Tab-separated table of C-alpha atoms in Angstrom:
chain	number	residue	atom	x	y	z
A	1	GLY	CA	7.860	-12.031	1.104
A	2	ALA	CA	5.741	-12.366	-1.981
A	3	ILE	CA	1.957	-12.357	-0.957
A	4	LEU	CA	-0.113	-14.858	-3.244
A	5	GLY	CA	-3.833	-14.236	-4.246
A	6	THR	CA	-6.209	-13.050	-6.655
A	7	THR	CA	-7.432	-9.446	-7.892
A	8	ASP	CA	-11.157	-8.833	-9.047
A	9	LEU	CA	-11.182	-5.808	-10.349
A	10	LYS	CA	-15.012	-5.765	-10.820
A	11	THR	CA	-15.802	-6.189	-6.692
A	12	LYS	CA	-12.147	-4.069	-5.815
A	13	THR	CA	-11.383	-7.404	-4.100
A	14	ILE	CA	-7.890	-8.592	-3.290
A	15	VAL	CA	-7.977	-12.316	-1.898
A	16	ILE	CA	-4.768	-13.967	-0.282
A	17	VAL	CA	-3.997	-17.219	-0.676
A	18	ASP	CA	-0.438	-17.869	0.265
A	19	VAL	CA	2.805	-16.415	0.601
A	20	LEU	CA	6.163	-17.918	-0.582
A	21	PRO	CA	8.566	-18.535	2.423
A	22	ALA	CA	11.822	-16.450	2.452
A	23	PRO	CA	14.261	-16.942	-0.234
A	24	PRO	CA	17.516	-18.599	0.712
A	25	ASP	CA	19.713	-15.415	-0.455
A	26	SER	CA	17.178	-13.433	2.031
A	27	GLU	CA	19.251	-10.939	3.982
A	28	SER	CA	18.184	-10.512	7.981
A	29	SER	CA	19.345	-8.616	10.917
A	30	PRO	CA	16.972	-7.231	13.846
A	31	SER	CA	16.257	-4.143	12.024
A	32	HIS	CA	16.043	-4.899	8.159
A	33	PHE	CA	15.245	-7.713	5.661
A	34	ILE	CA	15.474	-7.640	2.229
A	35	ARG	CA	14.087	-10.787	0.107
A	36	GLY	CA	16.061	-12.643	-1.795
A	37	GLU	CA	15.379	-13.536	-5.275
A	38	GLU	CA	16.276	-17.303	-5.518
A	39	GLY	CA	13.624	-19.854	-6.563
A	40	GLN	CA	11.217	-16.989	-6.608
A	41	ILE	CA	10.249	-17.494	-10.596
A	42	GLU	CA	10.246	-20.948	-10.356
A	43	ALA	CA	7.923	-20.839	-7.522
A	44	LEU	CA	5.405	-18.350	-9.094
A	45	ALA	CA	5.422	-20.364	-12.241
A	46	ASN	CA	4.837	-23.308	-10.016
A	47	VAL	CA	1.515	-21.455	-8.836
A	48	HIS	CA	0.385	-20.298	-12.132
A	49	ASN	CA	0.890	-23.880	-12.941
A	50	ARG	CA	-1.268	-25.341	-10.305
A	51	THR	CA	-4.184	-22.965	-10.647
A	52	ALA	CA	-4.471	-22.124	-14.403
A	53	ARG	CA	-3.087	-18.620	-13.461
A	54	ILE	CA	-5.977	-17.832	-11.634
A	55	VAL	CA	-3.440	-17.472	-8.448
A	56	ASP	CA	-0.612	-14.688	-8.578
A	57	TYR	CA	1.575	-12.330	-7.075
A	58	VAL	CA	-0.103	-9.684	-5.715
A	59	GLY	CA	2.200	-7.946	-2.762
A	60	GLU	CA	4.465	-7.705	-0.319
A	61	TRP	CA	4.330	-8.607	3.547
A	62	HIS	CA	6.668	-7.686	6.093
A	63	SER	CA	7.067	-7.576	10.100
A	64	HIS	CA	8.489	-4.420	11.590
A	65	PRO	CA	10.442	-4.601	15.066
A	66	ASP	CA	8.299	-4.036	18.620
A	67	GLY	CA	8.107	-0.803	18.705
A	68	CYS	CA	7.881	0.414	15.148
A	69	PRO	CA	4.296	1.223	13.930
A	70	ALA	CA	2.637	-1.295	11.202
A	71	ARG	CA	3.100	1.546	8.336
A	72	PRO	CA	5.410	2.242	5.965
A	73	SER	CA	8.694	2.946	6.368
A	74	VAL	CA	10.583	5.392	3.782
A	75	HIS	CA	12.132	2.384	2.138
A	76	ASP	CA	8.354	0.736	2.555
A	77	GLU	CA	6.702	3.581	0.324
A	78	LYS	CA	9.757	3.260	-2.144
A	79	LEU	CA	9.196	-0.133	-2.495
A	80	LEU	CA	4.874	0.100	-2.608
A	81	ASN	CA	5.613	3.166	-5.258
A	82	THR	CA	7.586	0.529	-7.272
A	83	LEU	CA	5.165	-2.234	-6.830
A	84	HIS	CA	2.504	-0.128	-8.013
A	85	ARG	CA	4.004	0.831	-11.099
A	86	GLN	CA	4.922	-2.075	-12.102
A	87	MET	CA	1.417	-3.590	-11.780
A	88	SER	CA	-0.469	-1.053	-12.886
A	89	GLU	CA	1.275	-1.753	-16.387
A	90	GLU	CA	-1.183	-4.459	-15.978
A	91	GLY	CA	-4.117	-2.857	-14.606
A	92	LEU	CA	-3.714	-4.044	-10.914
A	93	PRO	CA	-3.576	-2.551	-7.437
A	94	ALA	CA	-0.021	-3.109	-5.516
A	95	LEU	CA	-0.523	-4.653	-2.058
A	96	MET	CA	1.688	-4.040	1.303
A	97	VAL	CA	0.788	-5.719	4.345
A	98	ILE	CA	2.966	-5.158	7.369
A	99	ALA	CA	2.810	-6.996	10.443
A	100	GLY	CA	3.571	-4.691	13.789
A	101	GLN	CA	3.350	-5.267	17.833
A	102	GLU	CA	-0.152	-3.528	17.566
A	103	GLY	CA	-1.565	-4.684	14.932
A	104	LEU	CA	-1.845	-5.120	11.333
A	105	GLY	CA	-1.247	-2.359	8.300
A	106	VAL	CA	-2.555	-2.857	4.481
A	107	PHE	CA	-1.991	-0.630	2.012
A	108	VAL	CA	-3.133	-0.805	-1.500
A	109	ARG	CA	-2.069	1.693	-4.495
């Protein structure tokens, strides 16, 4: 799902504030998840309005099935590269957090 937070480029810090729930048009099975888009633009606009645009989209999080490491899969790498390309246009890093059976993976580009 989408991660909301603040990015301080001076201190090179990302503070996670909240995550958005999975949209109703998301697709999932025991081995995959594709986040939908329904309501995401409106939810982010609401966050911007409530926080004077201080809190913004900072990246994506998801979990991996038991037995899979908390590191990016090939599909995750593609998503992280896409996020990085899009967010770097505004000078921002892209964040991906992966929860796995053995721990948490945090990746920033």
